[in-house]
PDB file of C-alpha atoms in Angstrom:
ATOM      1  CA  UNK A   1      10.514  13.280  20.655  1.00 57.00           C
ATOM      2  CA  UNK A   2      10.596  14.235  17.084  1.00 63.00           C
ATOM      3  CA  UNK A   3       8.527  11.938  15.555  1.00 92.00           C
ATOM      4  CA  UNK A   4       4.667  12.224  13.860  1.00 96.00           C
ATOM      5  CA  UNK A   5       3.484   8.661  14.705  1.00 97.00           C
ATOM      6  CA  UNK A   6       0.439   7.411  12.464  1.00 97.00           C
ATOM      7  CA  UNK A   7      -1.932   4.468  13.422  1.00 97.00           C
ATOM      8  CA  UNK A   8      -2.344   1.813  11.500  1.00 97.00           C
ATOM      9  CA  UNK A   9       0.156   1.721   8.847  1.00 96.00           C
ATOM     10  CA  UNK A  10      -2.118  -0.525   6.714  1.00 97.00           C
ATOM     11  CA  UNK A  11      -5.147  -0.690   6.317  1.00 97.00           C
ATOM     12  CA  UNK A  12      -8.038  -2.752   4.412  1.00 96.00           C
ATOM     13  CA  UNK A  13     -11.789  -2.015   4.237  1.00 94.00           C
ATOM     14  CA  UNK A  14     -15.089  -2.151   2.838  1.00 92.00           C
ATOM     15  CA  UNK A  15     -16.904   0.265   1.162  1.00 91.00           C
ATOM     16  CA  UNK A  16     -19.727  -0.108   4.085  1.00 90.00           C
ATOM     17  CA  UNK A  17     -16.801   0.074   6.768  1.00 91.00           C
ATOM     18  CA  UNK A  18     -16.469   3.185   8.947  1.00 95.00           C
ATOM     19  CA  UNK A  19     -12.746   2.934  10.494  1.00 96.00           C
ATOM     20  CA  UNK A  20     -10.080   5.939  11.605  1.00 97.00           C
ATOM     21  CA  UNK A  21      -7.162   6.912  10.683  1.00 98.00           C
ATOM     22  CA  UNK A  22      -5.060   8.997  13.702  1.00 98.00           C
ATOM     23  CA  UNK A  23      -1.965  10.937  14.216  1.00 98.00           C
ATOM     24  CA  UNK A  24       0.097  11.905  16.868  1.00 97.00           C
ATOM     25  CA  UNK A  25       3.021  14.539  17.594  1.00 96.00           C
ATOM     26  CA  UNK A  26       4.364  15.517  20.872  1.00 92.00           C
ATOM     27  CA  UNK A  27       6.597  18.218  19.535  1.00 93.00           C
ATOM     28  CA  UNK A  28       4.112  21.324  20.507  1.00 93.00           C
ATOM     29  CA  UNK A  29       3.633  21.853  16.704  1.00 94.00           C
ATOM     30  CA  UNK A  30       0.316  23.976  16.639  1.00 94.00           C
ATOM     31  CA  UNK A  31      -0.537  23.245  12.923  1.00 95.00           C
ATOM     32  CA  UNK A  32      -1.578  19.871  12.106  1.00 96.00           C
ATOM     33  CA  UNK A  33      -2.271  18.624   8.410  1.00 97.00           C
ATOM     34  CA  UNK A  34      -3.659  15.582   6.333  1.00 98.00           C
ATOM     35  CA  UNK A  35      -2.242  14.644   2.822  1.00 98.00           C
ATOM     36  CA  UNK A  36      -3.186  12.242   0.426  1.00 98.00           C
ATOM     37  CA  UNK A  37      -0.738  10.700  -2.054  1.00 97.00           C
ATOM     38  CA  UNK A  38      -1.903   8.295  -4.957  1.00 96.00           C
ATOM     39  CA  UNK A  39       1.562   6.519  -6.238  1.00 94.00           C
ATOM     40  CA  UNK A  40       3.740   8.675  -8.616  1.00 91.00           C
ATOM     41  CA  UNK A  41       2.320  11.694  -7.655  1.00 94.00           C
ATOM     42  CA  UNK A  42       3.050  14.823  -5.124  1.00 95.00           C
ATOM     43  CA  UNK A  43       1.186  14.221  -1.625  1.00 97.00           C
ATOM     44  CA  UNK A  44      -2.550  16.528  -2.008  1.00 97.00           C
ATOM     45  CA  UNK A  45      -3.610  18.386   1.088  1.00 97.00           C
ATOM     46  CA  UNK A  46      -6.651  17.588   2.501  1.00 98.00           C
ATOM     47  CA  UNK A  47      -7.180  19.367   5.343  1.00 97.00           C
ATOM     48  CA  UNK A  48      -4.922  21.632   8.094  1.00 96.00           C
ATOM     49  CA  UNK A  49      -5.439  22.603  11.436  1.00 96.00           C
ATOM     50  CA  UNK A  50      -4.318  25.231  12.948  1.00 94.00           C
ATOM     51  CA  UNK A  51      -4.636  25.819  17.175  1.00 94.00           C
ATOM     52  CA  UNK A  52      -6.433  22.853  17.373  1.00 95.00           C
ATOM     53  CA  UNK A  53      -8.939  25.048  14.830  1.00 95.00           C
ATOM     54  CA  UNK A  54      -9.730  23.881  11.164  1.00 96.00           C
ATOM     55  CA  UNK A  55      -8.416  25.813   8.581  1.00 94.00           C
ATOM     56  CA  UNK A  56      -8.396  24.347   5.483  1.00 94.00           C
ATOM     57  CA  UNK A  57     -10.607  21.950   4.068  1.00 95.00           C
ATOM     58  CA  UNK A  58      -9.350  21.317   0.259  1.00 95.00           C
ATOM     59  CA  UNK A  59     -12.850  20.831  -0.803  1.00 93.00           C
ATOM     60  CA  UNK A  60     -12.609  16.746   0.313  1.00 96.00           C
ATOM     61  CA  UNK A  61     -15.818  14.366   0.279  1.00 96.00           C
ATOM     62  CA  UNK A  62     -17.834  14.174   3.231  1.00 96.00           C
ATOM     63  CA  UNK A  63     -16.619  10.520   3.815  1.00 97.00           C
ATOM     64  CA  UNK A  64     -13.493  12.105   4.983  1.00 98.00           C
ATOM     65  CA  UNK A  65     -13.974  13.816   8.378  1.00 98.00           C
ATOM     66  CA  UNK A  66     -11.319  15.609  10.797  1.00 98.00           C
ATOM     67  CA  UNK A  67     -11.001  15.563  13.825  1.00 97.00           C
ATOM     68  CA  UNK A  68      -8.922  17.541  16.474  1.00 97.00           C
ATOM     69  CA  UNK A  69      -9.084  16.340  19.934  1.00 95.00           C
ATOM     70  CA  UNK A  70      -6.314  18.530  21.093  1.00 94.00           C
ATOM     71  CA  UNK A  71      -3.326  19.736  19.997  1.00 91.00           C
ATOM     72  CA  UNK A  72      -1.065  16.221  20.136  1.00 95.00           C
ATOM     73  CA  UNK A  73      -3.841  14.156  18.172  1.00 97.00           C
ATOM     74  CA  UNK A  74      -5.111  14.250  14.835  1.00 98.00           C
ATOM     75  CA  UNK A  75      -7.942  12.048  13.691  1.00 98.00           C
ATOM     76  CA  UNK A  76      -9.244  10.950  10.021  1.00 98.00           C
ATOM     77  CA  UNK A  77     -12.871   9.327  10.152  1.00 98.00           C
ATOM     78  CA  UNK A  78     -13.491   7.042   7.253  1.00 97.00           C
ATOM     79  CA  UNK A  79     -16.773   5.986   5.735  1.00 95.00           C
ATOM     80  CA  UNK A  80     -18.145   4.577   2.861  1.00 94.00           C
ATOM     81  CA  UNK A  81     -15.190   5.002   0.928  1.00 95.00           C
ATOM     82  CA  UNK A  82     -14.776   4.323  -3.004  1.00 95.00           C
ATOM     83  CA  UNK A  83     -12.336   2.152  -4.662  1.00 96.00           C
ATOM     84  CA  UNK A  84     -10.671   5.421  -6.032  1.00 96.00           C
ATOM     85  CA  UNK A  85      -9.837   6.481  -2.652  1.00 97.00           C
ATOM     86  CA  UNK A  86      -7.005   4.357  -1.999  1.00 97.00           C
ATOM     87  CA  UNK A  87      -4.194   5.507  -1.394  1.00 97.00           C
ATOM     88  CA  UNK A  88      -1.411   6.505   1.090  1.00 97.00           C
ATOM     89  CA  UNK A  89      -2.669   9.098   3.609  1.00 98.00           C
ATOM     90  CA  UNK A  90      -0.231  11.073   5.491  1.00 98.00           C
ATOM     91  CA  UNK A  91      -0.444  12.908   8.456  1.00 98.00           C
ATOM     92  CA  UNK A  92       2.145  15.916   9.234  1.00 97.00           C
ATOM     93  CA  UNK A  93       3.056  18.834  12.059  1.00 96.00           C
ATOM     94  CA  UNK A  94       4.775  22.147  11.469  1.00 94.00           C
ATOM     95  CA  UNK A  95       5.680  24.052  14.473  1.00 91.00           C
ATOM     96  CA  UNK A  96       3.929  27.527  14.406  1.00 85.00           C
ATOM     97  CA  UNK A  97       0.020  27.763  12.966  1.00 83.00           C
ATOM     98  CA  UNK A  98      -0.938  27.475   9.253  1.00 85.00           C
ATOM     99  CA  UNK A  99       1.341  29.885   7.333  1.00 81.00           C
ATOM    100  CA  UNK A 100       3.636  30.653   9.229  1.00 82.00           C
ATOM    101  CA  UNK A 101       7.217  32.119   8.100  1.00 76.00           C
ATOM    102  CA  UNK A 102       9.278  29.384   6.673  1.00 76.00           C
ATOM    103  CA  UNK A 103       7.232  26.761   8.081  1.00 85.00           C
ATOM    104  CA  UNK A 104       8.495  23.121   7.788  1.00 90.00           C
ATOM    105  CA  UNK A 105       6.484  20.056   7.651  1.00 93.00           C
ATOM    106  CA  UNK A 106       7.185  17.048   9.663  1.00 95.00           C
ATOM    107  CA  UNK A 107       5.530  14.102   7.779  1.00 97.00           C
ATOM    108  CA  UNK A 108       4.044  10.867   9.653  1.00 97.00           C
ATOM    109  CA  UNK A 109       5.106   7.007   7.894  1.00 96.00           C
ATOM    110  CA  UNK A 110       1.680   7.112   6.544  1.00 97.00           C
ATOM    111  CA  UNK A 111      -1.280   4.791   6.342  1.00 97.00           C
ATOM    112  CA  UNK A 112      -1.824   2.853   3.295  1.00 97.00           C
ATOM    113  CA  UNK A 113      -5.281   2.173   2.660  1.00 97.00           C
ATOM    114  CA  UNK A 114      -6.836   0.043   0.033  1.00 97.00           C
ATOM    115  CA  UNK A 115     -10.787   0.080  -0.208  1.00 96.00           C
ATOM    116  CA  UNK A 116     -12.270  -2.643  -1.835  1.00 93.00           C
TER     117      UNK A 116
ATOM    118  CA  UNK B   1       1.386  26.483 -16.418  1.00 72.00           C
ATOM    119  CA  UNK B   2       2.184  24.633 -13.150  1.00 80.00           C
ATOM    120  CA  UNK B   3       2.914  26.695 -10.178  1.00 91.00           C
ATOM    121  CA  UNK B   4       5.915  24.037  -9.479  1.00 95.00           C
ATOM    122  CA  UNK B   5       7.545  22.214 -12.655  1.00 95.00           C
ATOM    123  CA  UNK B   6      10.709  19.524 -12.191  1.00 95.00           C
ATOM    124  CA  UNK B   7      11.734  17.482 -14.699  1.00 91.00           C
ATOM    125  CA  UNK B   8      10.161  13.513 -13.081  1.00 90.00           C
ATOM    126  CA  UNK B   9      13.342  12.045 -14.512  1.00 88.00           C
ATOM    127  CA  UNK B  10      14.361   9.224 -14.114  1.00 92.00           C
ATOM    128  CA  UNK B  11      17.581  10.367 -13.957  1.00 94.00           C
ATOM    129  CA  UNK B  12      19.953   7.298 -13.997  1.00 96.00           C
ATOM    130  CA  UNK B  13      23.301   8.316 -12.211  1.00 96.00           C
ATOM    131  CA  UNK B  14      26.371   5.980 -11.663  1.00 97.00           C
ATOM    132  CA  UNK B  15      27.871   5.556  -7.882  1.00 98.00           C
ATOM    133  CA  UNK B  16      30.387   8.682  -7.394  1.00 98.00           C
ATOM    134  CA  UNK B  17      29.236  10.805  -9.904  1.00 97.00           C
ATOM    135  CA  UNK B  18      27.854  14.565  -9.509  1.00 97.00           C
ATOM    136  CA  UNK B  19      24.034  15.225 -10.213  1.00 96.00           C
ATOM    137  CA  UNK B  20      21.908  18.414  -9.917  1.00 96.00           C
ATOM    138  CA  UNK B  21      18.153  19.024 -10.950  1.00 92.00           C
ATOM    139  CA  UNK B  22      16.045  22.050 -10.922  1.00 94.00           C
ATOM    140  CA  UNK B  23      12.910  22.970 -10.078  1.00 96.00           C
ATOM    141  CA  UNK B  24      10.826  25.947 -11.539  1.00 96.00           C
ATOM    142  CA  UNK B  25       8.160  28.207  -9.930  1.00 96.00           C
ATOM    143  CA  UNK B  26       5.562  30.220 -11.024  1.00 95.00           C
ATOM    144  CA  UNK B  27       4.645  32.679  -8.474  1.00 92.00           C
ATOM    145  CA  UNK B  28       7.026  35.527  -7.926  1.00 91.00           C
ATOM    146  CA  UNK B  29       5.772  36.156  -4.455  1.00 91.00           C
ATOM    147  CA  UNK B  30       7.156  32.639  -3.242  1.00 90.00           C
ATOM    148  CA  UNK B  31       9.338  33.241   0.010  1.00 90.00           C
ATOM    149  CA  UNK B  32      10.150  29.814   1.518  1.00 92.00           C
ATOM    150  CA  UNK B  33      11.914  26.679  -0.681  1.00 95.00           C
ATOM    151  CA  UNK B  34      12.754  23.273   0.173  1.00 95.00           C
ATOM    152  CA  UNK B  35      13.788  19.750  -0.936  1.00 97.00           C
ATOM    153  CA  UNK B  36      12.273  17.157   0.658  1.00 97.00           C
ATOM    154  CA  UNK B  37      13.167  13.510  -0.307  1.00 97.00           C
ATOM    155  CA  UNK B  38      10.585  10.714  -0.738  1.00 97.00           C
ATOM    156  CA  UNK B  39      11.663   6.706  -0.773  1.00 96.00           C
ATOM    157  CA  UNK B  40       9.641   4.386  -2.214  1.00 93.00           C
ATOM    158  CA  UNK B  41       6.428   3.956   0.086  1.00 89.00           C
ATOM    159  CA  UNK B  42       7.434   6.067   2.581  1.00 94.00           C
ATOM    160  CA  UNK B  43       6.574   9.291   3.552  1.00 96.00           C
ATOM    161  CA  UNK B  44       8.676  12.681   2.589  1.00 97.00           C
ATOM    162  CA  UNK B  45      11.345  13.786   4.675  1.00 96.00           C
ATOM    163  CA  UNK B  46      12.532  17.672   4.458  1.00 95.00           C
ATOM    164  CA  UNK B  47      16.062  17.109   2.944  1.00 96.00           C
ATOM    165  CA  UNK B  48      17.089  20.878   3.609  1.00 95.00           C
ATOM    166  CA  UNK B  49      15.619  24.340   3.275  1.00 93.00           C
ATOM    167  CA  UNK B  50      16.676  26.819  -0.049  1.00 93.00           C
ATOM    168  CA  UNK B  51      18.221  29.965   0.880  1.00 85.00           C
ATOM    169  CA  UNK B  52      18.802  32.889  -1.371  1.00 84.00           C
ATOM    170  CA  UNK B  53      22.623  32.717  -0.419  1.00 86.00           C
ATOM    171  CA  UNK B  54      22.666  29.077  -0.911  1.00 87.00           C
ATOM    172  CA  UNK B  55      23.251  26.725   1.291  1.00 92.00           C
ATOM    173  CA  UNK B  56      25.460  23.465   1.811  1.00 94.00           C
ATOM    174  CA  UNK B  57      25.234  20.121   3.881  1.00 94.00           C
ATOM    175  CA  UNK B  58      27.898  17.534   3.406  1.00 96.00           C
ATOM    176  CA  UNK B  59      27.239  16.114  -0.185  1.00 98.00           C
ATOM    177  CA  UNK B  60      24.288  18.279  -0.707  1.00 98.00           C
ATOM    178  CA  UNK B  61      24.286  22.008  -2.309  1.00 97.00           C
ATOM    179  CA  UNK B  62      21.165  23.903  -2.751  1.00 97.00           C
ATOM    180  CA  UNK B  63      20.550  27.211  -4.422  1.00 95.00           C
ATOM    181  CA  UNK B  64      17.948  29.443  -5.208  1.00 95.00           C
ATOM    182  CA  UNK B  65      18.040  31.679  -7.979  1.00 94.00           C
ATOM    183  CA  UNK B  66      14.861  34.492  -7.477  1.00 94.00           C
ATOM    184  CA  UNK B  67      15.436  36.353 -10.671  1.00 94.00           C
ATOM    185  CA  UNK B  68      14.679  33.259 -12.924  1.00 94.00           C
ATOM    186  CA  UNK B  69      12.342  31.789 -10.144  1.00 95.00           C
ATOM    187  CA  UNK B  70      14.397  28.474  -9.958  1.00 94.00           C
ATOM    188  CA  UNK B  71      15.713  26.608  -7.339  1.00 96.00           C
ATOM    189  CA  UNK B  72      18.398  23.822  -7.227  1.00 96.00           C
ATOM    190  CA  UNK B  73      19.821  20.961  -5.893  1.00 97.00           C
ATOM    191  CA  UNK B  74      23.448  19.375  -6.273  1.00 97.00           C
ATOM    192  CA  UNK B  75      24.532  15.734  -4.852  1.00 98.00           C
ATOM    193  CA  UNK B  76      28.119  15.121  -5.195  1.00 98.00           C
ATOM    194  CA  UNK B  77      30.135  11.942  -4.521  1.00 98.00           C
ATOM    195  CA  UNK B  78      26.028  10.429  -4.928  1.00 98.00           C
ATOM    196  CA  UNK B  79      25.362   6.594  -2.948  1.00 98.00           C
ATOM    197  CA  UNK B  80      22.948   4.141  -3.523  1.00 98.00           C
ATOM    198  CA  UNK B  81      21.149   5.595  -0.740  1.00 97.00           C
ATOM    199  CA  UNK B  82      20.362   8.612  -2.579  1.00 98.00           C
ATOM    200  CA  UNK B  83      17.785   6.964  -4.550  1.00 98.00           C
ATOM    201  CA  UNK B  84      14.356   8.590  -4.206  1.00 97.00           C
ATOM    202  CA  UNK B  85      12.298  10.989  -5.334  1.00 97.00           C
ATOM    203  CA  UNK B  86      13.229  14.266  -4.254  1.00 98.00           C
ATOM    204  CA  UNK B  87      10.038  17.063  -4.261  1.00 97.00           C
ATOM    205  CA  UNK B  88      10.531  20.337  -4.825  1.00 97.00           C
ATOM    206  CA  UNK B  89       8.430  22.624  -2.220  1.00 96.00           C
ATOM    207  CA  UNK B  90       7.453  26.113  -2.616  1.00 95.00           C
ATOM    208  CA  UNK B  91       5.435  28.718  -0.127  1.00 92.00           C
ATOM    209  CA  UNK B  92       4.524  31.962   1.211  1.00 90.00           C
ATOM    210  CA  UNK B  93       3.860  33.228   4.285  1.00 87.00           C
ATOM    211  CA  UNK B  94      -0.354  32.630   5.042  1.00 87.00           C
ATOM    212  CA  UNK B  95      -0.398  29.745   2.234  1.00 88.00           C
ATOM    213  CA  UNK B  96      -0.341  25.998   1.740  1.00 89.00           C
ATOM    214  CA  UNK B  97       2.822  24.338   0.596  1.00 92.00           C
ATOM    215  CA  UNK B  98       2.754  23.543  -3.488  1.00 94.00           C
ATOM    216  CA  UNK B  99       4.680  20.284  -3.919  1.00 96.00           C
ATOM    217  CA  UNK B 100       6.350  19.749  -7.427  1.00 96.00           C
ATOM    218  CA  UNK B 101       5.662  16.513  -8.931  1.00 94.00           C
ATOM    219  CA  UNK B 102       9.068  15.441  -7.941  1.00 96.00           C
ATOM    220  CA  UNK B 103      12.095  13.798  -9.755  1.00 96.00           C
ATOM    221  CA  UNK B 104      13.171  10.379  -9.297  1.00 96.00           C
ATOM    222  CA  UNK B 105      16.863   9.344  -9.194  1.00 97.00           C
ATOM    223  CA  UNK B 106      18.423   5.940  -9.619  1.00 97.00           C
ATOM    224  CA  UNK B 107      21.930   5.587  -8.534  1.00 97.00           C
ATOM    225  CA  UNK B 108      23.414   2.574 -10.572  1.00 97.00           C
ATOM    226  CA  UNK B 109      26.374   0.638  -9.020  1.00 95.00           C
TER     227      UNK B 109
END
């Protein structure tokens, strides 16, 4: 299995909504990692964990919360989102921690999400 | 200036023909390149890591050159399936990936 599956691949909601985004990888990657990507631009990180442990948190909006279950899963917890916060989230795996040597990222399909 | 520069294109290229873009980095202390390509909606997939000896995979060539901080990539004999954006990725060891803005490329029939 080499695959990062996300859940749902679209997605619609209120600003009063709370909904979740999640990811999955059953490659033993340790390092886990959210991305946002408005269109036309470079995916932004959002956050990485690493050992089931978080990382990084690129200074993202309390709206957006992590969560790590265990090492397979990856969660995104949504609420009370802005307009400006559509966009297509991505979820990826690399197979050592954060930082490791030469460290490849294995992306999900993404979940697009429009907030209206 | 940006810590990962490529030209966005778009770079209009007719079926068969030979086309090569570069992408510039900042930080001398960089130690892991790659190209990843990106379709339309979908997410990026790692095309091939940069080596400084270069390094080849059927129709695609990729090169790194450490003394002018640039890395490349070649597409010979290019298909209308090469059409995508293809992002330029830089790192170290201990640090996030920086993602270049990427370039788009049309191939034309």
């Amino acid at each position: 299995d080499t695959e990062v599956t996300q859940t749902p691949k679209h997605l619609v909601m209120g600003m009063t909504n709370k909904k979740s985004l999640k990811c999955e990888q059953h490659m033993g990657h340790r390092a886990m990692y959210w991305y946002k990507q408005k269109a036309k631009k470079p995916p932004e990180l959002m956050f990485v964990y690493s050992y089931e442990k978080l990382s990084i948190n690129e200074s993202v909006p309390s709206r957006f919360s992590p969560e790590c279950p265990n090492s397979s899963l990856l969660n995104l917890h949504l609420h009370a989102l802005q307009p400006e916060d559509s966009a297509l989230y991505l979820c990826a795996s690399s197979q050592g921690g954060f930082g490791a040597t030469n460290e490849k990222l294995f992306f999900g399909s993404g979940t697009q999400l429009s907030v209206l | 200036r940006k810590e990962v520069e490529q030209d966005p294109g778009p770079f209009n290229v007719p079926e068969g023909a030979t086309v090569a873009f570069n992408c510039t980095y900042s930080n001398s202390a960089s130690q892991s390149f790659f190209w990843y390509r990106q379709d339309c909606r979908k997410e990026p997939k790692l095309l091939m890591s940069v080596y400084s000896s270069g390094n080849e995979d059927g129709r695609f060539t990729a090169q790194l050159n450490r003394a002018s901080q640039y890395i490349s990539l070649l597409i010979r004999d290019s298909k209308l399936s090469d059409s995508a954006t293809y992002l330029c990725v830089v790192t170290r060891v201990g640090e996030k990936l920086t993602f270049g803005t990427g370039t788009r490329l049309t191939i034309i029939p």
